[in-house]
Structures are given as C-alpha cells and as structure tokens.
C-alpha cells in the first residue's frame, strides 16, 4: 500500500510538473506572439518623410540614434538661423537624405521600438554605409543619446568646426517639438 501511495504521489508530481511546463510554454508563446517584431530586417527602395524618417514597403522607420529638425510637426516646419537669416534646415536634411538613397536599396536592421511604437532601425546603403552616421557626419541631424551615442565623436567635431546645423543657431529638435506641441 505504501508503494502504491509513493507511485501515486510521483505520478501526481509529474502531472503537476507537466501542467506547469505546458502553462509556461503557452505563456511564452503568447508573450512572443504579442511582442513587437524588433529583430527584423527590412529592405527595399525607400521614400523620405523627413530628415530621420523613411518608408520601405509601407513600413515607417525612424533612423536609429538621431534626431532631425522637424519638416512637418503639427503643421509647422522647424527653421534654423545662419548669419542672422532663417534657413530651412529641416528641408535640407530631408533633401540630402533623399539624394543619398535615390535609386538605391536601403537595408534596415530594427533595433527597438520607441514609446509610440515606431520602429527604430539602423539603415544602410550597400549594407555598409550607415545612414544615421552619414547624416550626423554631415551635420544635418543631431544624435539622440536616449538610444545611442555611437556617433557622438562626429557631433563633437561638427560642434567644434561649425559644420551643418552647427554653422548657425538652432533648437535641438526635441526641445523645438516640446515648444510647438
């Protein structure tokens, strides 16, 4: 009788473990199924929305680690100043990005999603030239240190040498957005 009870307890423990194991498996599957697809690659011809946002095959992608002057934020365009005169720095950033990717395949590696659920991706032409890095290097955008400081050295150089945005006066894009909400 004692042997029977021990076998019964063992089987009950195994059944409980199997139930727990099944529950964990189902929970893991459901969690993965509802998570945003972060580890994905997207490539193709891209269209430019603004200096740090592109669209590939209908998917809106924010370029990772940078922030560009706003081309259209609540119906307003951010302008910058050089030699006391306003200039359309947001339009310049978007235009230079459009020229850079024209007719080329853009490959993006999704790094994260932001608080609004937008995809943040490192995007490349010819799978080697990082568009975020290129834009920072030319001074058309600033780094967004909330996500990356990968291009900080270039921004420091731009600040010191007065390249691009740093050749005049401008508000950091996130501060400009806050003031124009």
PDB file of C-alpha atoms in Angstrom:
ATOM      1  CA  UNK A   1       0.000   0.000   0.000  1.00  0.00           C
ATOM      2  CA  UNK A   2       2.838   2.409   0.847  1.00  0.00           C
ATOM      3  CA  UNK A   3       4.486   1.613  -2.508  1.00  0.00           C
ATOM      4  CA  UNK A   4       1.189   2.410  -4.276  1.00  0.00           C
ATOM      5  CA  UNK A   5       0.937   5.788  -2.485  1.00  0.00           C
ATOM      6  CA  UNK A   6       4.530   6.638  -3.395  1.00  0.00           C
ATOM      7  CA  UNK A   7       3.870   5.793  -7.060  1.00  0.00           C
ATOM      8  CA  UNK A   8       0.642   7.842  -6.945  1.00  0.00           C
ATOM      9  CA  UNK A   9       2.495  10.850  -5.425  1.00  0.00           C
ATOM     10  CA  UNK A  10       5.241  10.528  -8.019  1.00  0.00           C
ATOM     11  CA  UNK A  11       2.715  10.434 -10.890  1.00  0.00           C
ATOM     12  CA  UNK A  12       0.814  13.379  -9.410  1.00  0.00           C
ATOM     13  CA  UNK A  13       4.045  15.379  -9.114  1.00  0.00           C
ATOM     14  CA  UNK A  14       4.962  14.513 -12.706  1.00  0.00           C
ATOM     15  CA  UNK A  15       1.496  15.515 -13.928  1.00  0.00           C
ATOM     16  CA  UNK A  16       1.748  18.787 -11.999  1.00  0.00           C
ATOM     17  CA  UNK A  17       5.169  19.480 -13.487  1.00  0.00           C
ATOM     18  CA  UNK A  18       3.851  18.707 -16.961  1.00  0.00           C
ATOM     19  CA  UNK A  19       0.922  21.074 -16.412  1.00  0.00           C
ATOM     20  CA  UNK A  20       3.241  23.806 -15.190  1.00  0.00           C
ATOM     21  CA  UNK A  21       5.594  23.145 -18.114  1.00  0.00           C
ATOM     22  CA  UNK A  22       2.702  23.360 -20.574  1.00  0.00           C
ATOM     23  CA  UNK A  23       1.462  26.565 -18.968  1.00  0.00           C
ATOM     24  CA  UNK A  24       4.927  28.129 -19.183  1.00  0.00           C
ATOM     25  CA  UNK A  25       5.224  27.096 -22.836  1.00  0.00           C
ATOM     26  CA  UNK A  26       1.796  28.564 -23.707  1.00  0.00           C
ATOM     27  CA  UNK A  27       2.571  31.768 -21.788  1.00  0.00           C
ATOM     28  CA  UNK A  28       5.929  32.137 -23.544  1.00  0.00           C
ATOM     29  CA  UNK A  29       4.297  31.623 -26.951  1.00  0.00           C
ATOM     30  CA  UNK A  30       1.571  34.172 -26.243  1.00  0.00           C
ATOM     31  CA  UNK A  31       4.108  36.700 -24.976  1.00  0.00           C
ATOM     32  CA  UNK A  32       6.285  36.307 -28.060  1.00  0.00           C
ATOM     33  CA  UNK A  33       3.273  36.454 -30.357  1.00  0.00           C
ATOM     34  CA  UNK A  34       2.141  39.801 -28.908  1.00  0.00           C
ATOM     35  CA  UNK A  35       5.578  41.443 -28.714  1.00  0.00           C
ATOM     36  CA  UNK A  36       6.503  43.921 -31.427  1.00  0.00           C
ATOM     37  CA  UNK A  37       8.776  42.439 -34.039  1.00  0.00           C
ATOM     38  CA  UNK A  38      12.058  44.077 -33.109  1.00  0.00           C
ATOM     39  CA  UNK A  39      14.523  41.589 -34.538  1.00  0.00           C
ATOM     40  CA  UNK A  40      13.565  42.007 -38.158  1.00  0.00           C
ATOM     41  CA  UNK A  41      15.254  43.265 -41.269  1.00  0.00           C
ATOM     42  CA  UNK A  42      13.515  45.438 -43.828  1.00  0.00           C
ATOM     43  CA  UNK A  43      14.991  46.347 -47.185  1.00  0.00           C
ATOM     44  CA  UNK A  44      13.964  47.879 -50.461  1.00  0.00           C
ATOM     45  CA  UNK A  45      13.548  51.254 -52.141  1.00  0.00           C
ATOM     46  CA  UNK A  46      12.903  53.930 -49.525  1.00  0.00           C
ATOM     47  CA  UNK A  47      10.989  57.178 -49.584  1.00  0.00           C
ATOM     48  CA  UNK A  48      11.922  60.033 -47.270  1.00  0.00           C
ATOM     49  CA  UNK A  49       9.361  61.523 -44.902  1.00  0.00           C
ATOM     50  CA  UNK A  50      11.810  63.851 -43.164  1.00  0.00           C
ATOM     51  CA  UNK A  51      15.470  64.005 -42.172  1.00  0.00           C
ATOM     52  CA  UNK A  52      15.284  60.976 -39.882  1.00  0.00           C
ATOM     53  CA  UNK A  53      12.279  59.013 -41.136  1.00  0.00           C
ATOM     54  CA  UNK A  54      11.876  56.783 -44.191  1.00  0.00           C
ATOM     55  CA  UNK A  55       9.281  54.373 -45.533  1.00  0.00           C
ATOM     56  CA  UNK A  56      10.116  50.984 -47.037  1.00  0.00           C
ATOM     57  CA  UNK A  57       7.262  48.848 -48.425  1.00  0.00           C
ATOM     58  CA  UNK A  58       4.727  50.791 -46.358  1.00  0.00           C
ATOM     59  CA  UNK A  59       6.674  50.430 -43.100  1.00  0.00           C
ATOM     60  CA  UNK A  60       7.592  53.733 -41.409  1.00  0.00           C
ATOM     61  CA  UNK A  61      11.112  53.595 -39.974  1.00  0.00           C
ATOM     62  CA  UNK A  62      12.833  56.144 -37.753  1.00  0.00           C
ATOM     63  CA  UNK A  63      16.599  56.141 -38.200  1.00  0.00           C
ATOM     64  CA  UNK A  64      18.226  54.881 -35.011  1.00  0.00           C
ATOM     65  CA  UNK A  65      20.210  57.176 -32.754  1.00  0.00           C
ATOM     66  CA  UNK A  66      19.491  60.524 -34.422  1.00  0.00           C
ATOM     67  CA  UNK A  67      17.013  63.396 -34.366  1.00  0.00           C
ATOM     68  CA  UNK A  68      16.447  65.749 -37.306  1.00  0.00           C
ATOM     69  CA  UNK A  69      14.858  69.183 -37.470  1.00  0.00           C
ATOM     70  CA  UNK A  70      11.108  68.787 -37.995  1.00  0.00           C
ATOM     71  CA  UNK A  71       9.787  69.118 -41.527  1.00  0.00           C
ATOM     72  CA  UNK A  72       6.120  68.899 -40.525  1.00  0.00           C
ATOM     73  CA  UNK A  73       5.249  68.833 -36.838  1.00  0.00           C
ATOM     74  CA  UNK A  74       1.669  69.872 -36.126  1.00  0.00           C
ATOM     75  CA  UNK A  75       1.726  71.694 -39.458  1.00  0.00           C
ATOM     76  CA  UNK A  76       4.899  73.628 -38.680  1.00  0.00           C
ATOM     77  CA  UNK A  77       8.416  73.392 -40.070  1.00  0.00           C
ATOM     78  CA  UNK A  78      11.460  73.916 -37.877  1.00  0.00           C
ATOM     79  CA  UNK A  79      13.839  76.556 -39.221  1.00  0.00           C
ATOM     80  CA  UNK A  80      17.398  77.318 -38.223  1.00  0.00           C
ATOM     81  CA  UNK A  81      19.455  80.503 -38.469  1.00  0.00           C
ATOM     82  CA  UNK A  82      22.781  81.256 -40.122  1.00  0.00           C
ATOM     83  CA  UNK A  83      24.325  84.720 -40.188  1.00  0.00           C
ATOM     84  CA  UNK A  84      21.104  86.066 -38.685  1.00  0.00           C
ATOM     85  CA  UNK A  85      18.925  84.708 -41.504  1.00  0.00           C
ATOM     86  CA  UNK A  86      16.458  81.817 -41.277  1.00  0.00           C
ATOM     87  CA  UNK A  87      17.014  78.790 -43.476  1.00  0.00           C
ATOM     88  CA  UNK A  88      15.043  75.591 -43.988  1.00  0.00           C
ATOM     89  CA  UNK A  89      17.324  73.158 -42.158  1.00  0.00           C
ATOM     90  CA  UNK A  90      14.558  70.517 -41.922  1.00  0.00           C
ATOM     91  CA  UNK A  91      14.034  70.597 -45.678  1.00  0.00           C
ATOM     92  CA  UNK A  92      17.781  70.446 -46.282  1.00  0.00           C
ATOM     93  CA  UNK A  93      18.170  67.359 -44.051  1.00  0.00           C
ATOM     94  CA  UNK A  94      15.282  65.585 -45.791  1.00  0.00           C
ATOM     95  CA  UNK A  95      16.535  66.600 -49.238  1.00  0.00           C
ATOM     96  CA  UNK A  96      20.087  65.397 -48.622  1.00  0.00           C
ATOM     97  CA  UNK A  97      18.803  62.072 -47.291  1.00  0.00           C
ATOM     98  CA  UNK A  98      16.561  61.700 -50.366  1.00  0.00           C
ATOM     99  CA  UNK A  99      19.522  62.411 -52.671  1.00  0.00           C
ATOM    100  CA  UNK A 100      21.682  59.894 -50.795  1.00  0.00           C
ATOM    101  CA  UNK A 101      19.224  56.996 -51.111  1.00  0.00           C
ATOM    102  CA  UNK A 102      17.775  57.789 -54.548  1.00  0.00           C
ATOM    103  CA  UNK A 103      17.684  54.645 -56.689  1.00  0.00           C
ATOM    104  CA  UNK A 104      19.465  52.568 -54.055  1.00  0.00           C
ATOM    105  CA  UNK A 105      18.333  49.663 -51.941  1.00  0.00           C
ATOM    106  CA  UNK A 106      18.181  50.558 -48.259  1.00  0.00           C
ATOM    107  CA  UNK A 107      18.618  47.730 -45.748  1.00  0.00           C
ATOM    108  CA  UNK A 108      17.432  48.312 -42.180  1.00  0.00           C
ATOM    109  CA  UNK A 109      18.080  46.327 -39.019  1.00  0.00           C
ATOM    110  CA  UNK A 110      15.394  47.086 -36.443  1.00  0.00           C
ATOM    111  CA  UNK A 111      16.988  47.935 -33.092  1.00  0.00           C
ATOM    112  CA  UNK A 112      13.970  48.864 -30.970  1.00  0.00           C
ATOM    113  CA  UNK A 113      10.580  50.469 -30.872  1.00  0.00           C
ATOM    114  CA  UNK A 114      10.030  53.818 -29.220  1.00  0.00           C
ATOM    115  CA  UNK A 115       7.316  54.777 -26.732  1.00  0.00           C
ATOM    116  CA  UNK A 116       4.894  55.463 -29.605  1.00  0.00           C
ATOM    117  CA  UNK A 117       5.541  52.033 -31.141  1.00  0.00           C
ATOM    118  CA  UNK A 118       7.569  53.293 -34.106  1.00  0.00           C
ATOM    119  CA  UNK A 119      10.383  51.129 -35.418  1.00  0.00           C
ATOM    120  CA  UNK A 120      13.883  52.455 -34.746  1.00  0.00           C
ATOM    121  CA  UNK A 121      16.378  50.949 -37.164  1.00  0.00           C
ATOM    122  CA  UNK A 122      19.970  51.183 -38.274  1.00  0.00           C
ATOM    123  CA  UNK A 123      19.691  51.591 -42.028  1.00  0.00           C
ATOM    124  CA  UNK A 124      22.415  51.143 -44.609  1.00  0.00           C
ATOM    125  CA  UNK A 125      23.077  51.530 -48.286  1.00  0.00           C
ATOM    126  CA  UNK A 126      25.213  48.830 -49.822  1.00  0.00           C
ATOM    127  CA  UNK A 127      24.923  47.089 -46.433  1.00  0.00           C
ATOM    128  CA  UNK A 128      27.837  49.099 -45.069  1.00  0.00           C
ATOM    129  CA  UNK A 129      27.184  52.858 -45.035  1.00  0.00           C
ATOM    130  CA  UNK A 130      25.049  53.728 -42.015  1.00  0.00           C
ATOM    131  CA  UNK A 131      22.589  56.479 -42.929  1.00  0.00           C
ATOM    132  CA  UNK A 132      22.377  57.791 -39.347  1.00  0.00           C
ATOM    133  CA  UNK A 133      26.156  58.074 -39.211  1.00  0.00           C
ATOM    134  CA  UNK A 134      26.295  59.784 -42.592  1.00  0.00           C
ATOM    135  CA  UNK A 135      23.655  62.347 -41.559  1.00  0.00           C
ATOM    136  CA  UNK A 136      25.460  63.104 -38.276  1.00  0.00           C
ATOM    137  CA  UNK A 137      28.824  63.275 -40.046  1.00  0.00           C
ATOM    138  CA  UNK A 138      27.487  65.887 -42.482  1.00  0.00           C
ATOM    139  CA  UNK A 139      25.851  67.873 -39.665  1.00  0.00           C
ATOM    140  CA  UNK A 140      22.279  67.571 -40.985  1.00  0.00           C
ATOM    141  CA  UNK A 141      20.992  65.944 -37.763  1.00  0.00           C
ATOM    142  CA  UNK A 142      21.945  65.602 -34.102  1.00  0.00           C
ATOM    143  CA  UNK A 143      22.456  62.438 -32.112  1.00  0.00           C
ATOM    144  CA  UNK A 144      19.640  61.179 -29.902  1.00  0.00           C
ATOM    145  CA  UNK A 145      21.563  59.974 -26.880  1.00  0.00           C
ATOM    146  CA  UNK A 146      18.432  58.332 -25.411  1.00  0.00           C
ATOM    147  CA  UNK A 147      19.057  55.500 -27.862  1.00  0.00           C
ATOM    148  CA  UNK A 148      22.705  55.645 -28.902  1.00  0.00           C
ATOM    149  CA  UNK A 149      25.894  57.627 -28.551  1.00  0.00           C
ATOM    150  CA  UNK A 150      27.598  55.789 -31.406  1.00  0.00           C
ATOM    151  CA  UNK A 151      28.123  58.982 -33.422  1.00  0.00           C
ATOM    152  CA  UNK A 152      28.948  61.317 -30.547  1.00  0.00           C
ATOM    153  CA  UNK A 153      32.515  61.917 -31.750  1.00  0.00           C
ATOM    154  CA  UNK A 154      31.239  63.224 -35.093  1.00  0.00           C
ATOM    155  CA  UNK A 155      28.794  65.552 -33.386  1.00  0.00           C
ATOM    156  CA  UNK A 156      31.543  66.903 -31.126  1.00  0.00           C
ATOM    157  CA  UNK A 157      33.656  67.532 -34.233  1.00  0.00           C
ATOM    158  CA  UNK A 158      30.718  69.251 -36.005  1.00  0.00           C
ATOM    159  CA  UNK A 159      30.104  71.449 -32.975  1.00  0.00           C
ATOM    160  CA  UNK A 160      33.760  72.498 -32.817  1.00  0.00           C
ATOM    161  CA  UNK A 161      34.146  73.049 -36.568  1.00  0.00           C
ATOM    162  CA  UNK A 162      30.758  74.667 -37.224  1.00  0.00           C
ATOM    163  CA  UNK A 163      29.595  72.037 -39.711  1.00  0.00           C
ATOM    164  CA  UNK A 164      25.973  71.742 -40.877  1.00  0.00           C
ATOM    165  CA  UNK A 165      23.452  72.694 -38.221  1.00  0.00           C
ATOM    166  CA  UNK A 166      26.337  73.784 -36.027  1.00  0.00           C
ATOM    167  CA  UNK A 167      27.259  76.548 -38.510  1.00  0.00           C
ATOM    168  CA  UNK A 168      24.471  78.677 -37.070  1.00  0.00           C
ATOM    169  CA  UNK A 169      21.792  78.677 -34.411  1.00  0.00           C
ATOM    170  CA  UNK A 170      19.076  76.061 -33.991  1.00  0.00           C
ATOM    171  CA  UNK A 171      16.973  74.465 -31.309  1.00  0.00           C
ATOM    172  CA  UNK A 172      17.544  70.818 -30.618  1.00  0.00           C
ATOM    173  CA  UNK A 173      14.661  69.049 -32.379  1.00  0.00           C
ATOM    174  CA  UNK A 174      13.185  67.506 -29.207  1.00  0.00           C
ATOM    175  CA  UNK A 175      13.174  70.912 -27.485  1.00  0.00           C
ATOM    176  CA  UNK A 176      11.592  72.518 -30.563  1.00  0.00           C
ATOM    177  CA  UNK A 177       8.857  69.837 -30.570  1.00  0.00           C
ATOM    178  CA  UNK A 178       8.153  70.418 -26.883  1.00  0.00           C
ATOM    179  CA  UNK A 179       7.747  74.148 -27.505  1.00  0.00           C
ATOM    180  CA  UNK A 180       5.491  73.568 -30.533  1.00  0.00           C
ATOM    181  CA  UNK A 181       3.061  70.943 -29.249  1.00  0.00           C
TER     182      UNK A 181
END
